[in-house]
Short mmCIF file of C-alpha atoms in Angstrom, two decimals:
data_model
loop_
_atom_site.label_atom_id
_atom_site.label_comp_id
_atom_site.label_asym_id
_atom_site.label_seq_id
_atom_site.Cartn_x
_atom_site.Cartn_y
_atom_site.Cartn_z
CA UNK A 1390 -31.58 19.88 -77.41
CA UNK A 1391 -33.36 18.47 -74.20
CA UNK A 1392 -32.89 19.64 -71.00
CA UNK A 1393 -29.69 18.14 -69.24
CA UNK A 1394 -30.74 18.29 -65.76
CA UNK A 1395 -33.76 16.18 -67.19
CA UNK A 1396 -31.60 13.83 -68.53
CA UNK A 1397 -29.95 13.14 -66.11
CA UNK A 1398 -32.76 12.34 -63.86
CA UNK A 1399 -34.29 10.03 -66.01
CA UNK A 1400 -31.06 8.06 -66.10
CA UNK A 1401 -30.87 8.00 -62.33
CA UNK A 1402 -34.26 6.22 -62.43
CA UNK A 1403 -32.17 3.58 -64.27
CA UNK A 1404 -28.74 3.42 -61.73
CA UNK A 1405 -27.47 6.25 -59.54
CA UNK A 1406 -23.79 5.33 -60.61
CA UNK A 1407 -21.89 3.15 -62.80
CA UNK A 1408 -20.77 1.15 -59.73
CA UNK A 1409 -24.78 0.46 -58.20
CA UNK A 1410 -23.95 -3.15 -58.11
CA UNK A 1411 -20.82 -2.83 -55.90
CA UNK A 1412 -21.61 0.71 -54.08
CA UNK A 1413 -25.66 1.24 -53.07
CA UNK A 1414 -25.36 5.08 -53.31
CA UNK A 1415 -28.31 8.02 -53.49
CA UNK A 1416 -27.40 11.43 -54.27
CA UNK A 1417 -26.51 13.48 -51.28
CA UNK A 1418 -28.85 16.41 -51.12
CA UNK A 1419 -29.16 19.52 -52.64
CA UNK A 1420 -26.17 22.04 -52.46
CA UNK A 1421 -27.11 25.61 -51.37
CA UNK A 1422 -26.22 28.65 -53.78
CA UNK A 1423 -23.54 29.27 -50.38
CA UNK A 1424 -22.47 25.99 -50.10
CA UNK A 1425 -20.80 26.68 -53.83
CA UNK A 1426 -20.10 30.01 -53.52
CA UNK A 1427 -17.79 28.95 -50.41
CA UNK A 1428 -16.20 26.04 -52.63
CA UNK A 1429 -15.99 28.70 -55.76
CA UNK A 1430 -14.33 31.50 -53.26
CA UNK A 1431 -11.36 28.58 -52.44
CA UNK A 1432 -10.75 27.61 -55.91
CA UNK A 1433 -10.05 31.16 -56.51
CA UNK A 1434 -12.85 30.71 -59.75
CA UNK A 1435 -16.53 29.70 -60.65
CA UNK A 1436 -17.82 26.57 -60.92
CA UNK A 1437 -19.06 26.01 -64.65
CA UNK A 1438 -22.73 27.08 -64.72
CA UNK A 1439 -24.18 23.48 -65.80
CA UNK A 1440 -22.07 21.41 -62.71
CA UNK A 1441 -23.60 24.74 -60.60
CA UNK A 1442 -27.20 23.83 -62.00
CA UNK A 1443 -26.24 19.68 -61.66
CA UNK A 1444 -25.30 20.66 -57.51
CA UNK A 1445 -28.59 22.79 -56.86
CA UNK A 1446 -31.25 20.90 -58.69
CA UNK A 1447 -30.27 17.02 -58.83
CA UNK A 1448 -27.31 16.57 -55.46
CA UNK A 1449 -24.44 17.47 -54.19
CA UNK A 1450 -22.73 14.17 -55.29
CA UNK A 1451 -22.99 10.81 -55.09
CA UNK A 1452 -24.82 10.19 -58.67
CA UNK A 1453 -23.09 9.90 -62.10
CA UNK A 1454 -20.32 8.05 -63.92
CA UNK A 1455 -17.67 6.06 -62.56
CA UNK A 1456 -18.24 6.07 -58.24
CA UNK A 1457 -20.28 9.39 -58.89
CA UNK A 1458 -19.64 12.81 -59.22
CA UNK A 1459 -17.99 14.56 -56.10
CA UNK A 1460 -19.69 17.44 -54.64
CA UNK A 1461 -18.86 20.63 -52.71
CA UNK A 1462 -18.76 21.19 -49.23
CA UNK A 1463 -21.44 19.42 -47.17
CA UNK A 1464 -21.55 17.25 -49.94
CA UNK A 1465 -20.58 13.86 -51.36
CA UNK A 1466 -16.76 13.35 -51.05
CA UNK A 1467 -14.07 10.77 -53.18
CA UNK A 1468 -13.47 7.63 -51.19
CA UNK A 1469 -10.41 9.72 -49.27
CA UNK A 1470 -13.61 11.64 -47.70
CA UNK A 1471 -12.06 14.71 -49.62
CA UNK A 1472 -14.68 17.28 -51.69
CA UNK A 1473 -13.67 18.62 -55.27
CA UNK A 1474 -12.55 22.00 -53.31
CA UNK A 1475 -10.67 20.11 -50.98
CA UNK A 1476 -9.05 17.59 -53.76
CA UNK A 1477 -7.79 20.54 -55.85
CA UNK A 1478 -6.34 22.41 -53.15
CA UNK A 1479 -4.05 19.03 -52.65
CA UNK A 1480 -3.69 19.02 -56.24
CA UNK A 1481 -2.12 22.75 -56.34
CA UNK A 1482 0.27 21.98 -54.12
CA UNK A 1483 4.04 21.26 -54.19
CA UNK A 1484 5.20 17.88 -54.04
CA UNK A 1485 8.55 17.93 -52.26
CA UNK A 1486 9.43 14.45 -53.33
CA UNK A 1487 8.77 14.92 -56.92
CA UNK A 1488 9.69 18.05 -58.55
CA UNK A 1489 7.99 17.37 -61.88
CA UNK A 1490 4.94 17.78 -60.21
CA UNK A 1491 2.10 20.22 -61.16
CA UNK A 1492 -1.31 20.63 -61.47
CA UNK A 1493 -3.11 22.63 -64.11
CA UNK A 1494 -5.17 25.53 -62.46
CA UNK A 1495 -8.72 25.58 -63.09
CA UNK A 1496 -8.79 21.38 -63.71
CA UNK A 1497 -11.08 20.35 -60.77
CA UNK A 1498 -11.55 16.54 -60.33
CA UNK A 1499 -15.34 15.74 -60.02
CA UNK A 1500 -15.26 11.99 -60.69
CA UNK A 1501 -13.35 9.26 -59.32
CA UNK A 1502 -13.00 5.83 -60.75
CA UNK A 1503 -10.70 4.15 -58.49
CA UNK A 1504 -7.09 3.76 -58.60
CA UNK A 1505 -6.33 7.42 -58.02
CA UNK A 1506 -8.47 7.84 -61.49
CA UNK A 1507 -10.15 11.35 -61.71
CA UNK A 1508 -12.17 12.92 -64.18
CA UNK A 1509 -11.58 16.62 -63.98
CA UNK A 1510 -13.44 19.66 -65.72
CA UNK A 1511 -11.54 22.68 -66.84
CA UNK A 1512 -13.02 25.55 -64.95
CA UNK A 1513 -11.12 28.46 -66.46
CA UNK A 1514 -11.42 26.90 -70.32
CA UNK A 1515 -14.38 27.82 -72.79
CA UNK A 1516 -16.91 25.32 -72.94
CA UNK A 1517 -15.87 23.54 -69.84
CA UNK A 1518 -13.76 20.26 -71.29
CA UNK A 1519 -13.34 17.12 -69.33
CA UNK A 1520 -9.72 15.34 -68.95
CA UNK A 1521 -9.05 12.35 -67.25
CA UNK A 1522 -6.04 12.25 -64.58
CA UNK A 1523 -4.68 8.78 -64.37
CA UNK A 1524 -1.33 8.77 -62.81
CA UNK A 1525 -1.00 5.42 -62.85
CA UNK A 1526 0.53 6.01 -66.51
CA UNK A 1527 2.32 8.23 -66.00
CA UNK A 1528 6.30 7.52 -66.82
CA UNK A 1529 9.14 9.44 -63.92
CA UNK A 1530 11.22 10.67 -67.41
CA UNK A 1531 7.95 12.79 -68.76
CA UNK A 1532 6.00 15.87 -66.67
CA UNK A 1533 2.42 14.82 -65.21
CA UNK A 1534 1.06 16.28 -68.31
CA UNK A 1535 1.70 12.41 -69.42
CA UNK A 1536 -1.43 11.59 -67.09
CA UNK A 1537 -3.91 13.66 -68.75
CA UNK A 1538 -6.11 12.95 -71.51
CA UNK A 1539 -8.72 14.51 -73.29
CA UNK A 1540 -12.06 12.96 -73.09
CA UNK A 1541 -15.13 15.06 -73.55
CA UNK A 1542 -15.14 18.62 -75.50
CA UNK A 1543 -17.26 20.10 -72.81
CA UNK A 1544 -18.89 18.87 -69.08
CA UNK A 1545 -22.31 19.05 -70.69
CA UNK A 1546 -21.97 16.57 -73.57
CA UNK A 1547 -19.78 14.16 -70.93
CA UNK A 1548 -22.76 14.49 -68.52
CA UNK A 1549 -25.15 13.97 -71.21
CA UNK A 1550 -23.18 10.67 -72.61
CA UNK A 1551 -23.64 9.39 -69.53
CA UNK A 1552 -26.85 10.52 -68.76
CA UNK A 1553 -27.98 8.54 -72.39
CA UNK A 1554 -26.54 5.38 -70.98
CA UNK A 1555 -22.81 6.02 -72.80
CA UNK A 1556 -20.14 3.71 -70.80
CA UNK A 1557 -17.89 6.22 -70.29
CA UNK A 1558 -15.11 4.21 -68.79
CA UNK A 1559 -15.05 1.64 -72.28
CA UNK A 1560 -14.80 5.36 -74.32
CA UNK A 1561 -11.57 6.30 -72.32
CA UNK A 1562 -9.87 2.74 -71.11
CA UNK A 1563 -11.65 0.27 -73.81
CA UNK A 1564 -9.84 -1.28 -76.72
CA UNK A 1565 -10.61 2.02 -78.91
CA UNK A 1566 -10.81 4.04 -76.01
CA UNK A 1567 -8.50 7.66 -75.84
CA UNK A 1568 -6.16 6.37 -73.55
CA UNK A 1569 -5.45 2.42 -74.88
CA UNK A 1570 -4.97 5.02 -77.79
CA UNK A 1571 -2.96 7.20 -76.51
CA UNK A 1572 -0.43 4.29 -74.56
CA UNK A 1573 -0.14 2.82 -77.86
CA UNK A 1574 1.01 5.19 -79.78
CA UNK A 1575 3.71 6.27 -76.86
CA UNK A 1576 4.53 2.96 -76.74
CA UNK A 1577 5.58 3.21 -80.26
CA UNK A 1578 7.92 5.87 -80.02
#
């Protein structure tokens, strides 16, 4: 198996993010091994070792799927100007105004997509797997587990999909996608 983090560059030869024709975007530059250490140190956990290598050797954000991946402090932020650190600290936190609310620990949101859409990566999980946060699904009479949905088996095969030119939006929100899927069949019930 090739390299990722030479993957990934040849694909940013090709577009920097899925969104290059609305957002003109470059990666930000490279994160230092304290830069992440900080980030890890507030997350109370490590970073998985491949997003670690992705930060150092490629950018600290601004590259990848959707609006591009989100980096650690001094690095790219979401469109709320928020880093991954700062996004999951939000994340952990109680919601006065909706008791259902909580937020898996370990599930850091490195991609956004738009409409409050994040892909997250399961820090604290073997293998690192990817789930998708959309609240816009979610339903008030379920728990916010409703808004989660699997869609990659670990962060280095969803960085390498992308990074071989997979749409990774159409494999989550397309016609066969996991979540059309998924609304479907609760739809049914």
């Amino acid at each position: 198996m090739s390299d990722i983090i030479l993957e990934l560059r040849k694909q940013l030869d090709l577009k920097t993010t899925d969104q290059d024709d609305v957002l003109s975007s470059q990666p930000a530059a490279c994160a230092s091994e304290a830069a992440i250490a900080a980030d890890e140190k507030l997350l109370g956990f490590r970073l998985p070792a491949v997003l670690r290598r992705v930060y150092r050797e490629i950018g600290n954000g601004g590259f990848g799927p959707g609006y591009g991946l989100i980096g650690v402090s001094g690095g790219r932020p979401d469109d709320t100007g928020r880093t991954l650190a700062e996004i999951y600290a939000n994340n952990m936190t109680v919601d006065h105004e909706d008791s259902s609310w909580s937020w898996p620990k370990g599930l850091v949101p490195i991609c956004h997509w738009g409409c409050a859409i994040y892909s997250c990566v399961d820090c604290l999980t073997p293998g690192n797997p990817v789930r998708i946060f959309d609240p816009n699904v979610h339903e008030d009479s379920r728990t916010w587990d409703d808004a989660l949905f699997d869609e990659a088996s670990s962060l280095e095969q969803w960085l390498r999909e992308w990074a071989e030119g997979g749409d990774l939006w159409v494999k989550s929100y397309g016609d066969d996608g996991v979540i059309a899927k998924a609304l479907t069949k609760r739809e049914s019930c």
